[in-house]
Coordinates of C-alpha atoms and ligand atoms in Angstrom, one line a residue:
X1 CA 3.1 8.0 16.1
X2 CA 1.5 11.3 15.2
X3 CA -2.3 11.8 15.7
X4 CA -2.7 12.0 11.9
X5 CA -1.1 8.6 11.5
X6 CA -3.2 7.1 14.3
X7 CA -6.4 8.3 12.7
X8 CA -5.2 6.9 9.3
X9 CA -4.4 3.5 10.8
X10 CA -7.7 3.4 12.7
X11 CA -9.5 4.2 9.5
X12 CA -7.6 1.4 7.7
X13 CA -8.6 -1.0 10.5
X14 CA -12.3 -0.2 10.2
X15 CA -12.2 -0.6 6.5
X16 CA -10.4 -3.9 6.7
X17 CA -13.0 -5.4 8.9
X18 CA -16.1 -3.7 7.6
X19 CA -15.7 -2.7 3.9
X20 CA -15.2 -4.9 0.9
X21 CA -11.5 -5.0 -0.2
X22 CA -10.4 -4.0 -3.7
X23 CA -7.9 -5.6 -6.0
X24 CA -5.8 -4.1 -8.8
X25 CA -4.9 -7.5 -10.3
X26 CA -7.8 -9.3 -11.8
X27 CA -9.1 -12.2 -9.7
X28 CA -7.2 -15.4 -10.6
X29 CA -9.4 -17.9 -12.5
X30 CA -12.1 -15.5 -13.2
X31 CA -12.3 -16.6 -16.8
X32 CA -12.8 -20.2 -15.8
X33 CA -16.3 -21.7 -15.8
X34 CA -18.1 -22.4 -12.5
X35 CA -17.7 -26.0 -11.5
X36 CA -20.8 -28.1 -10.9
X37 CA -20.4 -28.5 -7.2
X38 CA -23.0 -30.3 -5.0
X39 CA -24.3 -28.8 -1.8
X40 CA -21.8 -30.6 0.4
X41 CA -18.8 -29.6 -1.8
X42 CA -20.0 -26.0 -1.9
X43 CA -20.3 -26.0 1.9
X44 CA -16.7 -27.4 2.1
X45 CA -15.2 -24.9 -0.3
X46 CA -17.0 -22.0 1.5
X47 CA -15.5 -23.2 4.7
X48 CA -12.0 -23.3 3.3
X49 CA -12.3 -19.9 1.6
X50 CA -13.7 -18.5 4.8
X51 CA -10.6 -19.8 6.6
X52 CA -8.4 -18.1 3.9
X53 CA -10.3 -14.9 4.1
X54 CA -9.9 -14.9 7.9
X55 CA -6.2 -15.5 7.5
X56 CA -6.0 -12.5 5.1
X57 CA -7.8 -10.3 7.7
X58 CA -5.0 -11.4 10.1
X59 CA -2.3 -10.6 7.5
X60 CA -3.8 -7.1 7.2
X61 CA -3.3 -6.6 10.9
X62 CA 0.2 -8.1 11.0
X63 CA 1.4 -5.9 8.2
X64 CA -0.3 -2.9 9.7
X65 CA 1.4 -3.7 13.0
X66 CA 4.7 -4.0 11.2
X67 CA 4.2 -0.6 9.4
X68 CA 3.4 1.1 12.7
X69 CA 6.4 -0.2 14.6
X70 CA 9.2 -0.6 12.0
X71 CA 12.1 1.6 12.7
X72 CA 13.5 1.5 9.1
X73 CA 11.6 3.4 6.4
X74 CA 13.3 1.1 3.7
X75 CA 11.7 -1.9 5.3
X76 CA 8.4 -0.2 5.6
X77 CA 8.5 0.6 1.9
X78 CA 9.6 -2.9 0.9
X79 CA 6.8 -4.5 2.8
X80 CA 4.1 -2.2 1.4
X81 CA 4.0 -4.2 -1.8
X82 CA 3.4 -7.4 0.2
X83 CA 0.7 -5.7 2.3
X84 CA -1.0 -4.5 -0.9
X85 CA -1.1 -8.0 -2.2
X86 CA -2.6 -9.2 1.1
X87 CA -5.4 -6.7 0.4
X88 CA -5.9 -8.3 -3.0
X89 CA -6.0 -11.8 -1.4
X90 CA -8.7 -10.4 0.9
X91 CA -10.7 -9.2 -2.0
X92 CA -10.4 -12.5 -4.0
X93 CA -11.4 -14.8 -1.1
X94 CA -14.3 -12.6 -0.2
X95 CA -15.4 -12.6 -3.9
X96 CA -15.3 -16.4 -4.0
X97 CA -17.2 -16.8 -0.8
X98 CA -19.9 -14.5 -2.2
X99 CA -20.0 -16.4 -5.5
X100 CA -20.7 -19.6 -3.6
X101 CA -23.4 -18.0 -1.5
X102 CA -21.4 -18.2 1.8
X103 CA -20.6 -15.6 4.4
X104 CA -17.4 -14.4 6.0
X105 CA -16.3 -15.5 9.5
X106 CA -17.9 -13.9 12.5
X107 CA -14.5 -14.1 14.1
X108 CA -12.9 -11.5 11.8
X109 CA -13.0 -8.4 14.1
X110 CA -11.7 -10.5 17.0
X111 CA -8.9 -12.0 15.0
X112 CA -8.0 -8.7 13.5
X113 CA -7.5 -7.2 17.0
X114 CA -5.6 -10.3 18.1
X115 CA -3.3 -10.2 15.1
X116 CA -2.7 -6.4 15.4
X117 CA -1.6 -6.9 19.1
X118 CA 0.7 -9.7 18.0
X119 CA 2.1 -7.5 15.2
X120 CA 2.7 -4.6 17.6
X121 CA 4.3 -6.9 20.1
X122 CA 6.6 -8.4 17.5
X123 CA 7.4 -4.9 16.3
X124 CA 8.3 -3.7 19.8
X125 CA 11.1 -6.4 19.8
X126 CA 12.7 -4.7 16.8
X127 CA 12.8 -5.1 13.1
X128 CA 14.6 -8.4 12.9
X129 CA 12.1 -10.2 15.1
X130 CA 9.2 -8.4 13.5
X131 CA 10.4 -9.6 10.1
X132 CA 11.1 -13.0 11.5
X133 CA 7.5 -13.2 12.7
X134 CA 6.2 -12.1 9.3
X135 CA 8.5 -14.6 7.5
X136 CA 7.4 -17.5 9.7
X137 CA 3.7 -16.5 9.3
X138 CA 4.1 -16.5 5.5
X139 CA 5.8 -19.9 5.5
X140 CA 3.0 -21.4 7.7
X141 CA 0.4 -19.8 5.4
X142 CA 2.1 -21.4 2.4
X143 CA 2.0 -24.8 4.0
X144 CA -1.6 -24.3 4.9
X145 CA -2.5 -23.4 1.3
X146 CA -0.7 -26.5 0.1
X147 CA -3.1 -28.4 2.3
X148 CA -6.0 -26.6 0.8
X149 CA -4.9 -27.4 -2.8
X150 CA -5.1 -31.1 -1.8
X151 CA -8.5 -30.5 -0.2
X152 CA -10.3 -28.4 -2.7
X153 CA -12.5 -30.3 -5.3
X154 CA -10.3 -31.0 -8.3
X155 CA -12.7 -29.4 -10.8
X156 CA -13.2 -26.2 -8.8
X157 CA -10.8 -24.3 -11.0
X158 CA -12.0 -20.9 -9.8
X159 CA -11.1 -21.5 -6.1
X160 CA -7.9 -23.4 -7.0
X161 CA -6.6 -20.5 -9.2
X162 CA -7.1 -18.1 -6.3
X163 CA -5.3 -20.3 -3.8
X164 CA -2.5 -21.1 -6.3
X165 CA -1.8 -17.4 -6.8
X166 CA -2.0 -16.6 -3.1
X167 CA 0.5 -19.4 -2.4
X168 CA 3.0 -17.9 -4.9
X169 CA 2.6 -14.4 -3.4
X170 CA 3.1 -15.7 0.2
X171 CA 6.3 -17.4 -0.9
X172 CA 7.5 -14.1 -2.2
X173 CA 6.4 -12.3 0.9
X174 CA 8.5 -14.6 3.1
X175 CA 11.5 -14.1 0.8
X176 CA 11.1 -10.3 1.1
X177 CA 11.0 -10.5 4.9
X178 CA 14.1 -12.7 4.9
X179 CA 15.9 -10.4 2.4
X180 CA 15.4 -7.5 4.8
X181 CA 16.9 -9.3 7.7
X182 CA 14.3 -11.6 9.3
X183 CA 15.6 -13.5 12.3
X184 CA 14.8 -17.3 12.5
X185 CA 12.2 -17.6 15.3
X186 CA 12.9 -20.1 18.2
X187 CA 11.2 -23.5 17.6
X188 CA 8.8 -23.2 20.6
X189 CA 7.4 -19.9 19.1
X190 CA 6.9 -21.6 15.7
X191 CA 5.1 -24.5 17.4
X192 CA 2.9 -22.1 19.4
X193 CA 2.1 -20.2 16.2
X194 CA 1.1 -23.4 14.4
X195 CA -1.2 -24.4 17.3
X196 CA -2.8 -21.0 17.4
X197 CA -3.4 -21.2 13.7
X198 CA -4.9 -24.6 14.0
X199 CA -7.5 -23.4 16.5
X200 CA -8.2 -20.3 14.4
X201 CA -8.6 -22.3 11.1
X202 CA -10.7 -25.0 12.7
X203 CA -13.1 -22.4 14.2
X204 CA -13.3 -20.1 11.1
X205 CA -14.1 -23.1 8.9
X206 CA -17.4 -23.5 10.9
X207 CA -18.4 -19.9 11.9
Ligands
LIG1 FE1 -2.2 -13.5 1.7
LIG2 FE1 1.5 -12.9 2.6

């Protein structure tokens, strides 16, 4: 990697963790009225959206790791669209947390670094494993968002619309990774990823 690229990526990392993300698409559900949530419901929705925001911080790091290590410019280019959508997800979840008077997870910088290390490690194994790791991550995120759709208050249309659109995007991201040659990860790795995600989501829900 050239020194210029290193500086660019470092700048991107700092912005991901510290600055508000921007979205080109409008936020899903922004025309819907705010639901009349009680204090407990609000606390719950903030917890769920904080988990999602945290997951999107990790997605930024994974895609950044992918871009830094991928050997094939075609793959890098193809995944740039997915990475841009992850930035939008980051913006939408942050916006929703703010609307509900909540705050982002304190774990974000730590998880960003952890995910970047994982992304770089997967990248070092070569494109097919790197893509396999991305595809499996996206699949697990999709399953996780399915769970959130069951868990969010039925009348909280604004949160539900965001999660709905993110879910559709994540399905597409997994498809893209598979289309470009993602390898199927060994089952123990998938299980380890699920367990790590469970610890991460359980903690981010609270802090
Ligand atoms: Fe996402
Ligand atoms: Fe994604």
